[in-house]
Amino acid sequence: MSEQAQSDYQQLNGVVLAYMGDATYEVFIRRHLIEQGLTRPNKLQHKATRYVSAKAQAGLITLMDADDYWTEEEEYYFKRGRNAKSYTHAKNTSVMTYRISTGFEAIFGYLTLSNQHDRLAEMAQWCIEQVEAGRLPDEK
């Protein structure tokens, strides 16, 4: 990656990183569900919510922190996303949960734009495993 390109993603607003990360994480989840044999769009959408909802993403952040899963740099980008001024509002969740999920998505945006493909795939797989193991805090 050129120095200019690296500088560009490092300067992006946390909400812009989250915009990219939302799409990236969604693709990982969609691929996972299709690979599980799900083919009906209604069923796919329903199942995807377990992984991509603001509540699920906030729960995954709690686990990342508890398991010391993320790097200092990833935590930095999480905080940039969480603390960024957003012009959209939370739907069906608290403002804090929405902000935490924005931070979660910012990590995925950062990893995508910094071309850390192996770490991105590793983190997405870790998230999938946590959801499937029922480890999200509000599922207990």
mmCIF file of N, CA and C in Angstrom:
data_model
loop_
_atom_site.group_PDB
_atom_site.id
_atom_site.type_symbol
_atom_site.label_atom_id
_atom_site.label_comp_id
_atom_site.label_asym_id
_atom_site.label_seq_id
_atom_site.Cartn_x
_atom_site.Cartn_y
_atom_site.Cartn_z
ATOM 1 N N MET A 1 0.855 -1.174 0.000
ATOM 2 C CA MET A 1 0.000 0.000 0.000
ATOM 3 C C MET A 1 0.900 1.235 0.000
ATOM 4 N N SER A 2 0.570 2.206 -0.827
ATOM 5 C CA SER A 2 1.361 3.429 -0.878
ATOM 6 C C SER A 2 1.186 4.227 0.401
ATOM 7 N N GLU A 3 2.171 5.076 0.691
ATOM 8 C CA GLU A 3 2.071 5.924 1.880
ATOM 9 C C GLU A 3 0.840 6.815 1.804
ATOM 10 N N GLN A 4 0.525 7.306 0.611
ATOM 11 C CA GLN A 4 -0.641 8.172 0.425
ATOM 12 C C GLN A 4 -1.932 7.435 0.755
ATOM 13 N N ALA A 5 -2.069 6.205 0.251
ATOM 14 C CA ALA A 5 -3.280 5.418 0.519
ATOM 15 C C ALA A 5 -3.391 5.104 2.007
ATOM 16 N N GLN A 6 -2.259 4.760 2.647
ATOM 17 C CA GLN A 6 -2.283 4.475 4.077
ATOM 18 C C GLN A 6 -2.692 5.714 4.855
ATOM 19 N N SER A 7 -2.148 6.843 4.479
ATOM 20 C CA SER A 7 -2.483 8.097 5.139
ATOM 21 C C SER A 7 -3.968 8.407 4.967
ATOM 22 N N ASP A 8 -4.515 8.110 3.807
ATOM 23 C CA ASP A 8 -5.919 8.404 3.538
ATOM 24 C C ASP A 8 -6.851 7.648 4.478
ATOM 25 N N TYR A 9 -6.681 6.331 4.622
ATOM 26 C CA TYR A 9 -7.599 5.591 5.492
ATOM 27 C C TYR A 9 -7.389 5.981 6.948
ATOM 28 N N GLN A 10 -6.173 6.350 7.316
ATOM 29 C CA GLN A 10 -5.913 6.741 8.700
ATOM 30 C C GLN A 10 -6.599 8.060 9.046
ATOM 31 N N GLN A 11 -6.898 8.856 8.046
ATOM 32 C CA GLN A 11 -7.536 10.148 8.270
ATOM 33 C C GLN A 11 -9.063 10.078 8.200
ATOM 34 N N LEU A 12 -9.592 8.951 7.777
ATOM 35 C CA LEU A 12 -11.040 8.848 7.596
ATOM 36 C C LEU A 12 -11.783 8.929 8.927
ATOM 37 N N ASN A 13 -12.935 9.539 8.866
ATOM 38 C CA ASN A 13 -13.848 9.616 10.004
ATOM 39 C C ASN A 13 -14.256 8.202 10.400
ATOM 40 N N GLY A 14 -14.462 7.982 11.696
ATOM 41 C CA GLY A 14 -14.867 6.673 12.192
ATOM 42 C C GLY A 14 -16.153 6.161 11.580
ATOM 43 N N VAL A 15 -17.069 7.064 11.240
ATOM 44 C CA VAL A 15 -18.338 6.648 10.617
ATOM 45 C C VAL A 15 -18.086 6.134 9.205
ATOM 46 N N VAL A 16 -17.133 6.724 8.503
ATOM 47 C CA VAL A 16 -16.785 6.260 7.153
ATOM 48 C C VAL A 16 -16.136 4.877 7.239
ATOM 49 N N LEU A 17 -15.268 4.681 8.215
ATOM 50 C CA LEU A 17 -14.682 3.356 8.424
ATOM 51 C C LEU A 17 -15.784 2.337 8.725
ATOM 52 N N ALA A 18 -16.753 2.731 9.538
ATOM 53 C CA ALA A 18 -17.870 1.847 9.880
ATOM 54 C C ALA A 18 -18.716 1.524 8.643
ATOM 55 N N TYR A 19 -18.890 2.497 7.775
ATOM 56 C CA TYR A 19 -19.640 2.284 6.529
ATOM 57 C C TYR A 19 -18.985 1.163 5.716
ATOM 58 N N MET A 20 -17.665 1.218 5.610
ATOM 59 C CA MET A 20 -16.930 0.191 4.877
ATOM 60 C C MET A 20 -16.991 -1.139 5.625
ATOM 61 N N GLY A 21 -16.803 -1.076 6.935
ATOM 62 C CA GLY A 21 -16.781 -2.284 7.746
ATOM 63 C C GLY A 21 -18.106 -3.013 7.803
ATOM 64 N N ASP A 22 -19.198 -2.265 7.785
ATOM 65 C CA ASP A 22 -20.531 -2.860 7.775
ATOM 66 C C ASP A 22 -20.687 -3.758 6.554
ATOM 67 N N ALA A 23 -20.299 -3.254 5.411
ATOM 68 C CA ALA A 23 -20.414 -4.029 4.168
ATOM 69 C C ALA A 23 -19.492 -5.244 4.195
ATOM 70 N N THR A 24 -18.282 -5.053 4.682
ATOM 71 C CA THR A 24 -17.311 -6.145 4.724
ATOM 72 C C THR A 24 -17.791 -7.279 5.626
ATOM 73 N N TYR A 25 -18.197 -6.932 6.841
ATOM 74 C CA TYR A 25 -18.647 -7.948 7.792
ATOM 75 C C TYR A 25 -19.889 -8.673 7.262
ATOM 76 N N GLU A 26 -20.788 -7.921 6.659
ATOM 77 C CA GLU A 26 -22.012 -8.503 6.088
ATOM 78 C C GLU A 26 -21.673 -9.560 5.035
ATOM 79 N N VAL A 27 -20.675 -9.314 4.205
ATOM 80 C CA VAL A 27 -20.285 -10.284 3.170
ATOM 81 C C VAL A 27 -19.765 -11.566 3.820
ATOM 82 N N PHE A 28 -18.943 -11.430 4.852
ATOM 83 C CA PHE A 28 -18.460 -12.626 5.556
ATOM 84 C C PHE A 28 -19.633 -13.441 6.108
ATOM 85 N N ILE A 29 -20.592 -12.767 6.702
ATOM 86 C CA ILE A 29 -21.733 -13.461 7.297
ATOM 87 C C ILE A 29 -22.599 -14.100 6.218
ATOM 88 N N ARG A 30 -22.863 -13.386 5.155
ATOM 89 C CA ARG A 30 -23.682 -13.949 4.069
ATOM 90 C C ARG A 30 -23.020 -15.187 3.476
ATOM 91 N N ARG A 31 -21.717 -15.107 3.249
ATOM 92 C CA ARG A 31 -20.995 -16.261 2.701
ATOM 93 C C ARG A 31 -21.098 -17.442 3.668
ATOM 94 N N HIS A 32 -20.899 -17.185 4.939
ATOM 95 C CA HIS A 32 -20.972 -18.244 5.950
ATOM 96 C C HIS A 32 -22.350 -18.917 5.925
ATOM 97 N N LEU A 33 -23.400 -18.135 5.895
ATOM 98 C CA LEU A 33 -24.756 -18.700 5.917
ATOM 99 C C LEU A 33 -25.056 -19.504 4.660
ATOM 100 N N ILE A 34 -24.614 -19.005 3.522
ATOM 101 C CA ILE A 34 -24.826 -19.743 2.269
ATOM 102 C C ILE A 34 -24.026 -21.044 2.292
ATOM 103 N N GLU A 35 -22.806 -20.991 2.816
ATOM 104 C CA GLU A 35 -21.994 -22.205 2.922
ATOM 105 C C GLU A 35 -22.611 -23.219 3.885
ATOM 106 N N GLN A 36 -23.470 -22.747 4.800
ATOM 107 C CA GLN A 36 -24.187 -23.637 5.716
ATOM 108 C C GLN A 36 -25.383 -24.302 5.039
ATOM 109 N N GLY A 37 -25.642 -23.909 3.794
ATOM 110 C CA GLY A 37 -26.732 -24.527 3.041
ATOM 111 C C GLY A 37 -28.029 -23.747 3.052
ATOM 112 N N LEU A 38 -28.026 -22.579 3.661
ATOM 113 C CA LEU A 38 -29.240 -21.764 3.654
ATOM 114 C C LEU A 38 -29.395 -21.097 2.288
ATOM 115 N N THR A 39 -30.592 -21.198 1.716
ATOM 116 C CA THR A 39 -30.803 -20.630 0.383
ATOM 117 C C THR A 39 -32.055 -19.776 0.290
ATOM 118 N N ARG A 40 -32.915 -19.829 1.287
ATOM 119 C CA ARG A 40 -34.146 -19.035 1.214
ATOM 120 C C ARG A 40 -33.868 -17.633 1.753
ATOM 121 N N PRO A 41 -34.105 -16.608 0.937
ATOM 122 C CA PRO A 41 -33.766 -15.237 1.346
ATOM 123 C C PRO A 41 -34.334 -14.820 2.694
ATOM 124 N N ASN A 42 -35.577 -15.193 2.973
ATOM 125 C CA ASN A 42 -36.184 -14.822 4.245
ATOM 126 C C ASN A 42 -35.434 -15.462 5.419
ATOM 127 N N LYS A 43 -35.080 -16.718 5.269
ATOM 128 C CA LYS A 43 -34.333 -17.452 6.304
ATOM 129 C C LYS A 43 -32.920 -16.880 6.440
ATOM 130 N N LEU A 44 -32.296 -16.547 5.328
ATOM 131 C CA LEU A 44 -30.955 -15.952 5.361
ATOM 132 C C LEU A 44 -30.965 -14.643 6.147
ATOM 133 N N GLN A 45 -31.924 -13.809 5.852
ATOM 134 C CA GLN A 45 -32.010 -12.505 6.520
ATOM 135 C C GLN A 45 -32.248 -12.677 8.014
ATOM 136 N N HIS A 46 -33.134 -13.584 8.362
ATOM 137 C CA HIS A 46 -33.435 -13.832 9.774
ATOM 138 C C HIS A 46 -32.195 -14.330 10.521
ATOM 139 N N LYS A 47 -31.479 -15.287 9.942
ATOM 140 C CA LYS A 47 -30.277 -15.850 10.571
ATOM 141 C C LYS A 47 -29.161 -14.811 10.656
ATOM 142 N N ALA A 48 -29.026 -13.989 9.618
ATOM 143 C CA ALA A 48 -27.947 -12.989 9.587
ATOM 144 C C ALA A 48 -28.061 -12.020 10.758
ATOM 145 N N THR A 49 -29.267 -11.741 11.190
ATOM 146 C CA THR A 49 -29.488 -10.797 12.291
ATOM 147 C C THR A 49 -28.770 -11.231 13.560
ATOM 148 N N ARG A 50 -28.644 -12.526 13.779
ATOM 149 C CA ARG A 50 -27.920 -13.032 14.968
ATOM 150 C C ARG A 50 -26.474 -12.552 14.983
ATOM 151 N N TYR A 51 -25.918 -12.276 13.812
ATOM 152 C CA TYR A 51 -24.507 -11.904 13.684
ATOM 153 C C TYR A 51 -24.299 -10.399 13.497
ATOM 154 N N VAL A 52 -25.220 -9.756 12.783
ATOM 155 C CA VAL A 52 -24.958 -8.379 12.334
ATOM 156 C C VAL A 52 -25.775 -7.305 13.043
ATOM 157 N N SER A 53 -26.658 -7.681 13.943
ATOM 158 C CA SER A 53 -27.441 -6.654 14.639
ATOM 159 C C SER A 53 -26.519 -5.823 15.531
ATOM 160 N N ALA A 54 -26.952 -4.622 15.843
ATOM 161 C CA ALA A 54 -26.166 -3.754 16.731
ATOM 162 C C ALA A 54 -25.942 -4.455 18.072
ATOM 163 N N LYS A 55 -26.952 -5.144 18.560
ATOM 164 C CA LYS A 55 -26.855 -5.847 19.840
ATOM 165 C C LYS A 55 -25.798 -6.957 19.775
ATOM 166 N N ALA A 56 -25.798 -7.722 18.689
ATOM 167 C CA ALA A 56 -24.810 -8.793 18.519
ATOM 168 C C ALA A 56 -23.401 -8.212 18.419
ATOM 169 N N GLN A 57 -23.249 -7.149 17.647
ATOM 170 C CA GLN A 57 -21.928 -6.551 17.473
ATOM 171 C C GLN A 57 -21.412 -5.960 18.787
ATOM 172 N N ALA A 58 -22.285 -5.360 19.568
ATOM 173 C CA ALA A 58 -21.883 -4.834 20.877
ATOM 174 C C ALA A 58 -21.465 -5.985 21.792
ATOM 175 N N GLY A 59 -22.176 -7.092 21.717
ATOM 176 C CA GLY A 59 -21.795 -8.268 22.499
ATOM 177 C C GLY A 59 -20.445 -8.817 22.089
ATOM 178 N N LEU A 60 -20.167 -8.795 20.796
ATOM 179 C CA LEU A 60 -18.872 -9.268 20.307
ATOM 180 C C LEU A 60 -17.734 -8.363 20.791
ATOM 181 N N ILE A 61 -17.996 -7.069 20.854
ATOM 182 C CA ILE A 61 -16.986 -6.140 21.382
ATOM 183 C C ILE A 61 -16.707 -6.462 22.851
ATOM 184 N N THR A 62 -17.747 -6.752 23.616
ATOM 185 C CA THR A 62 -17.569 -7.125 25.021
ATOM 186 C C THR A 62 -16.673 -8.356 25.131
ATOM 187 N N LEU A 63 -16.893 -9.331 24.260
ATOM 188 C CA LEU A 63 -16.069 -10.545 24.270
ATOM 189 C C LEU A 63 -14.641 -10.255 23.818
ATOM 190 N N MET A 64 -14.478 -9.415 22.796
ATOM 191 C CA MET A 64 -13.129 -9.065 22.340
ATOM 192 C C MET A 64 -12.328 -8.452 23.479
ATOM 193 N N ASP A 65 -12.988 -7.586 24.225
ATOM 194 C CA ASP A 65 -12.324 -6.928 25.344
ATOM 195 C C ASP A 65 -12.018 -7.942 26.459
ATOM 196 N N ALA A 66 -12.992 -8.765 26.815
ATOM 197 C CA ALA A 66 -12.811 -9.749 27.882
ATOM 198 C C ALA A 66 -11.748 -10.787 27.528
ATOM 199 N N ASP A 67 -11.707 -11.193 26.263
ATOM 200 C CA ASP A 67 -10.754 -12.211 25.810
ATOM 201 C C ASP A 67 -9.416 -11.604 25.387
ATOM 202 N N ASP A 68 -9.298 -10.284 25.492
ATOM 203 C CA ASP A 68 -8.108 -9.571 25.031
ATOM 204 C C ASP A 68 -7.784 -9.981 23.592
ATOM 205 N N TYR A 69 -8.842 -10.022 22.771
ATOM 206 C CA TYR A 69 -8.715 -10.535 21.404
ATOM 207 C C TYR A 69 -8.137 -9.513 20.435
ATOM 208 N N TRP A 70 -8.406 -8.251 20.652
ATOM 209 C CA TRP A 70 -8.010 -7.252 19.664
ATOM 210 C C TRP A 70 -6.654 -6.645 19.979
ATOM 211 N N THR A 71 -6.062 -6.050 18.943
ATOM 212 C CA THR A 71 -4.781 -5.362 19.109
ATOM 213 C C THR A 71 -5.043 -3.937 19.588
ATOM 214 N N GLU A 72 -4.000 -3.277 20.044
ATOM 215 C CA GLU A 72 -4.143 -1.879 20.464
ATOM 216 C C GLU A 72 -4.628 -1.014 19.302
ATOM 217 N N GLU A 73 -4.119 -1.300 18.113
ATOM 218 C CA GLU A 73 -4.528 -0.512 16.940
ATOM 219 C C GLU A 73 -6.005 -0.744 16.618
ATOM 220 N N GLU A 74 -6.460 -1.973 16.705
ATOM 221 C CA GLU A 74 -7.875 -2.268 16.464
ATOM 222 C C GLU A 74 -8.751 -1.588 17.510
ATOM 223 N N GLU A 75 -8.303 -1.594 18.753
ATOM 224 C CA GLU A 75 -9.049 -0.917 19.801
ATOM 225 C C GLU A 75 -9.113 0.591 19.536
ATOM 226 N N TYR A 76 -8.027 1.142 19.028
ATOM 227 C CA TYR A 76 -7.991 2.563 18.666
ATOM 228 C C TYR A 76 -9.059 2.878 17.605
ATOM 229 N N TYR A 77 -9.144 2.044 16.566
ATOM 230 C CA TYR A 77 -10.133 2.290 15.513
ATOM 231 C C TYR A 77 -11.557 2.031 16.005
ATOM 232 N N PHE A 78 -11.717 1.078 16.923
ATOM 233 C CA PHE A 78 -13.022 0.886 17.552
ATOM 234 C C PHE A 78 -13.461 2.188 18.231
ATOM 235 N N LYS A 79 -12.579 2.766 19.016
ATOM 236 C CA LYS A 79 -12.915 3.995 19.743
ATOM 237 C C LYS A 79 -13.185 5.153 18.785
ATOM 238 N N ARG A 80 -12.451 5.199 17.685
ATOM 239 C CA ARG A 80 -12.733 6.240 16.685
ATOM 240 C C ARG A 80 -14.138 6.098 16.128
ATOM 241 N N GLY A 81 -14.536 4.870 15.850
ATOM 242 C CA GLY A 81 -15.890 4.634 15.345
ATOM 243 C C GLY A 81 -16.948 4.891 16.391
ATOM 244 N N ARG A 82 -16.713 4.403 17.585
ATOM 245 C CA ARG A 82 -17.677 4.576 18.681
ATOM 246 C C ARG A 82 -17.887 6.049 19.019
ATOM 247 N N ASN A 83 -16.831 6.827 18.999
ATOM 248 C CA ASN A 83 -16.904 8.219 19.423
ATOM 249 C C ASN A 83 -17.219 9.200 18.296
ATOM 250 N N ALA A 84 -17.294 8.717 17.065
ATOM 251 C CA ALA A 84 -17.532 9.604 15.926
ATOM 252 C C ALA A 84 -18.946 10.176 15.967
ATOM 253 N N LYS A 85 -19.082 11.389 15.517
ATOM 254 C CA LYS A 85 -20.395 12.043 15.411
ATOM 255 C C LYS A 85 -21.149 11.402 14.259
ATOM 256 N N SER A 86 -22.291 10.810 14.572
ATOM 257 C CA SER A 86 -23.100 10.145 13.558
ATOM 258 C C SER A 86 -24.381 10.939 13.332
ATOM 259 N N TYR A 87 -24.801 10.982 12.096
ATOM 260 C CA TYR A 87 -26.018 11.716 11.767
ATOM 261 C C TYR A 87 -27.210 10.794 11.604
ATOM 262 N N THR A 88 -26.984 9.515 11.861
ATOM 263 C CA THR A 88 -28.102 8.566 11.885
ATOM 264 C C THR A 88 -28.364 8.218 13.339
ATOM 265 N N HIS A 89 -29.492 7.633 13.589
ATOM 266 C CA HIS A 89 -29.848 7.312 14.968
ATOM 267 C C HIS A 89 -30.130 5.825 15.127
ATOM 268 N N ALA A 90 -30.093 5.398 16.358
ATOM 269 C CA ALA A 90 -30.322 3.996 16.674
ATOM 270 C C ALA A 90 -31.768 3.612 16.384
ATOM 271 N N LYS A 91 -31.932 2.434 15.772
ATOM 272 C CA LYS A 91 -33.271 1.901 15.530
ATOM 273 C C LYS A 91 -33.385 0.621 16.346
ATOM 274 N N ASN A 92 -34.357 0.534 17.204
ATOM 275 C CA ASN A 92 -34.624 -0.663 18.015
ATOM 276 C C ASN A 92 -33.502 -1.031 18.973
ATOM 277 N N THR A 93 -32.686 -0.066 19.354
ATOM 278 C CA THR A 93 -31.615 -0.319 20.310
ATOM 279 C C THR A 93 -31.228 0.986 20.993
ATOM 280 N N SER A 94 -30.466 0.896 22.050
ATOM 281 C CA SER A 94 -30.040 2.104 22.749
ATOM 282 C C SER A 94 -28.966 2.844 21.947
ATOM 283 N N VAL A 95 -28.819 4.102 22.248
ATOM 284 C CA VAL A 95 -27.794 4.908 21.582
ATOM 285 C C VAL A 95 -26.415 4.319 21.860
ATOM 286 N N MET A 96 -26.171 3.891 23.089
ATOM 287 C CA MET A 96 -24.852 3.335 23.439
ATOM 288 C C MET A 96 -24.572 2.054 22.656
ATOM 289 N N THR A 97 -25.553 1.162 22.559
ATOM 290 C CA THR A 97 -25.370 -0.072 21.790
ATOM 291 C C THR A 97 -25.080 0.262 20.332
ATOM 292 N N TYR A 98 -25.778 1.225 19.788
ATOM 293 C CA TYR A 98 -25.574 1.649 18.405
ATOM 294 C C TYR A 98 -24.158 2.188 18.212
ATOM 295 N N ARG A 99 -23.687 2.992 19.147
ATOM 296 C CA ARG A 99 -22.342 3.570 19.049
ATOM 297 C C ARG A 99 -21.268 2.483 19.143
ATOM 298 N N ILE A 100 -21.481 1.511 20.032
ATOM 299 C CA ILE A 100 -20.527 0.409 20.154
ATOM 300 C C ILE A 100 -20.497 -0.407 18.864
ATOM 301 N N SER A 101 -21.660 -0.647 18.276
ATOM 302 C CA SER A 101 -21.690 -1.409 17.017
ATOM 303 C C SER A 101 -21.032 -0.624 15.888
ATOM 304 N N THR A 102 -21.133 0.693 15.919
ATOM 305 C CA THR A 102 -20.433 1.520 14.928
ATOM 306 C C THR A 102 -18.924 1.343 15.104
ATOM 307 N N GLY A 103 -18.472 1.272 16.342
ATOM 308 C CA GLY A 103 -17.052 1.017 16.606
ATOM 309 C C GLY A 103 -16.624 -0.354 16.099
ATOM 310 N N PHE A 104 -17.473 -1.362 16.305
ATOM 311 C CA PHE A 104 -17.202 -2.708 15.797
ATOM 312 C C PHE A 104 -17.006 -2.662 14.283
ATOM 313 N N GLU A 105 -17.921 -2.008 13.590
ATOM 314 C CA GLU A 105 -17.846 -1.910 12.134
ATOM 315 C C GLU A 105 -16.618 -1.119 11.695
ATOM 316 N N ALA A 106 -16.211 -0.123 12.485
ATOM 317 C CA ALA A 106 -15.020 0.668 12.148
ATOM 318 C C ALA A 106 -13.774 -0.206 12.152
ATOM 319 N N ILE A 107 -13.707 -1.182 13.057
ATOM 320 C CA ILE A 107 -12.558 -2.106 13.058
ATOM 321 C C ILE A 107 -12.494 -2.841 11.723
ATOM 322 N N PHE A 108 -13.632 -3.348 11.272
ATOM 323 C CA PHE A 108 -13.659 -4.079 10.006
ATOM 324 C C PHE A 108 -13.333 -3.158 8.828
ATOM 325 N N GLY A 109 -13.774 -1.908 8.907
ATOM 326 C CA GLY A 109 -13.428 -0.944 7.864
ATOM 327 C C GLY A 109 -11.939 -0.668 7.833
ATOM 328 N N TYR A 110 -11.356 -0.482 8.996
ATOM 329 C CA TYR A 110 -9.912 -0.257 9.103
ATOM 330 C C TYR A 110 -9.139 -1.445 8.536
ATOM 331 N N LEU A 111 -9.507 -2.666 8.937
ATOM 332 C CA LEU A 111 -8.800 -3.851 8.442
ATOM 333 C C LEU A 111 -8.943 -3.994 6.930
ATOM 334 N N THR A 112 -10.111 -3.677 6.412
ATOM 335 C CA THR A 112 -10.342 -3.756 4.970
ATOM 336 C C THR A 112 -9.482 -2.750 4.223
ATOM 337 N N LEU A 113 -9.541 -1.499 4.637
ATOM 338 C CA LEU A 113 -8.843 -0.439 3.920
ATOM 339 C C LEU A 113 -7.329 -0.479 4.107
ATOM 340 N N SER A 114 -6.869 -1.133 5.163
ATOM 341 C CA SER A 114 -5.423 -1.279 5.358
ATOM 342 C C SER A 114 -4.923 -2.611 4.788
ATOM 343 N N ASN A 115 -5.802 -3.285 4.051
ATOM 344 C CA ASN A 115 -5.467 -4.532 3.352
ATOM 345 C C ASN A 115 -4.927 -5.626 4.266
ATOM 346 N N GLN A 116 -5.473 -5.719 5.456
ATOM 347 C CA GLN A 116 -5.088 -6.772 6.390
ATOM 348 C C GLN A 116 -6.057 -7.948 6.238
ATOM 349 N N HIS A 117 -6.016 -8.560 5.069
ATOM 350 C CA HIS A 117 -6.997 -9.577 4.697
ATOM 351 C C HIS A 117 -6.973 -10.804 5.612
ATOM 352 N N ASP A 118 -5.784 -11.258 6.010
ATOM 353 C CA ASP A 118 -5.714 -12.432 6.881
ATOM 354 C C ASP A 118 -6.340 -12.138 8.240
ATOM 355 N N ARG A 119 -6.004 -10.989 8.806
ATOM 356 C CA ARG A 119 -6.564 -10.621 10.117
ATOM 357 C C ARG A 119 -8.076 -10.418 10.010
ATOM 358 N N LEU A 120 -8.512 -9.830 8.914
ATOM 359 C CA LEU A 120 -9.935 -9.610 8.676
ATOM 360 C C LEU A 120 -10.687 -10.944 8.666
ATOM 361 N N ALA A 121 -10.193 -11.896 7.917
ATOM 362 C CA ALA A 121 -10.832 -13.212 7.837
ATOM 363 C C ALA A 121 -10.787 -13.916 9.190
ATOM 364 N N GLU A 122 -9.657 -13.788 9.897
ATOM 365 C CA GLU A 122 -9.518 -14.403 11.224
ATOM 366 C C GLU A 122 -10.536 -13.810 12.200
ATOM 367 N N MET A 123 -10.678 -12.493 12.181
ATOM 368 C CA MET A 123 -11.603 -11.831 13.100
ATOM 369 C C MET A 123 -13.054 -12.190 12.763
ATOM 370 N N ALA A 124 -13.384 -12.213 11.482
ATOM 371 C CA ALA A 124 -14.747 -12.576 11.085
ATOM 372 C C ALA A 124 -15.061 -14.001 11.532
ATOM 373 N N GLN A 125 -14.110 -14.908 11.353
ATOM 374 C CA GLN A 125 -14.314 -16.296 11.776
ATOM 375 C C GLN A 125 -14.460 -16.386 13.294
ATOM 376 N N TRP A 126 -13.661 -15.628 14.014
ATOM 377 C CA TRP A 126 -13.759 -15.603 15.480
ATOM 378 C C TRP A 126 -15.154 -15.134 15.900
ATOM 379 N N CYS A 127 -15.647 -14.087 15.257
ATOM 380 C CA CYS A 127 -16.983 -13.560 15.569
ATOM 381 C C CYS A 127 -18.062 -14.604 15.301
ATOM 382 N N ILE A 128 -17.970 -15.269 14.165
ATOM 383 C CA ILE A 128 -18.934 -16.319 13.817
ATOM 384 C C ILE A 128 -18.924 -17.412 14.884
ATOM 385 N N GLU A 129 -17.728 -17.824 15.283
ATOM 386 C CA GLU A 129 -17.610 -18.877 16.296
ATOM 387 C C GLU A 129 -18.215 -18.453 17.636
ATOM 388 N N GLN A 130 -18.034 -17.194 18.002
ATOM 389 C CA GLN A 130 -18.589 -16.715 19.277
ATOM 390 C C GLN A 130 -20.119 -16.736 19.240
ATOM 391 N N VAL A 131 -20.685 -16.278 18.132
ATOM 392 C CA VAL A 131 -22.145 -16.262 18.000
ATOM 393 C C VAL A 131 -22.683 -17.691 18.039
ATOM 394 N N GLU A 132 -22.056 -18.580 17.276
ATOM 395 C CA GLU A 132 -22.545 -19.954 17.201
ATOM 396 C C GLU A 132 -22.371 -20.715 18.509
ATOM 397 N N ALA A 133 -21.396 -20.326 19.307
ATOM 398 C CA ALA A 133 -21.181 -20.973 20.600
ATOM 399 C C ALA A 133 -22.109 -20.404 21.679
ATOM 400 N N GLY A 134 -22.911 -19.393 21.305
ATOM 401 C CA GLY A 134 -23.831 -18.787 22.260
ATOM 402 C C GLY A 134 -23.126 -17.954 23.321
ATOM 403 N N ARG A 135 -21.983 -17.379 22.976
ATOM 404 C CA ARG A 135 -21.176 -16.637 23.944
ATOM 405 C C ARG A 135 -21.581 -15.173 24.092
ATOM 406 N N LEU A 136 -22.498 -14.692 23.284
ATOM 407 C CA LEU A 136 -22.866 -13.283 23.407
ATOM 408 C C LEU A 136 -23.465 -13.048 24.782
ATOM 409 N N PRO A 137 -23.073 -11.960 25.444
ATOM 410 C CA PRO A 137 -23.486 -11.718 26.825
ATOM 411 C C PRO A 137 -24.986 -11.794 27.102
ATOM 412 N N ASP A 138 -25.810 -11.332 26.191
ATOM 413 C CA ASP A 138 -27.250 -11.347 26.462
ATOM 414 C C ASP A 138 -27.919 -12.647 26.052
ATOM 415 N N GLU A 139 -27.166 -13.621 25.601
ATOM 416 C CA GLU A 139 -27.742 -14.931 25.251
ATOM 417 C C GLU A 139 -27.690 -15.901 26.427
ATOM 418 N N LYS A 140 -27.005 -15.519 27.491
ATOM 419 C CA LYS A 140 -26.850 -16.431 28.634
ATOM 420 C C LYS A 140 -28.047 -16.394 29.518
#
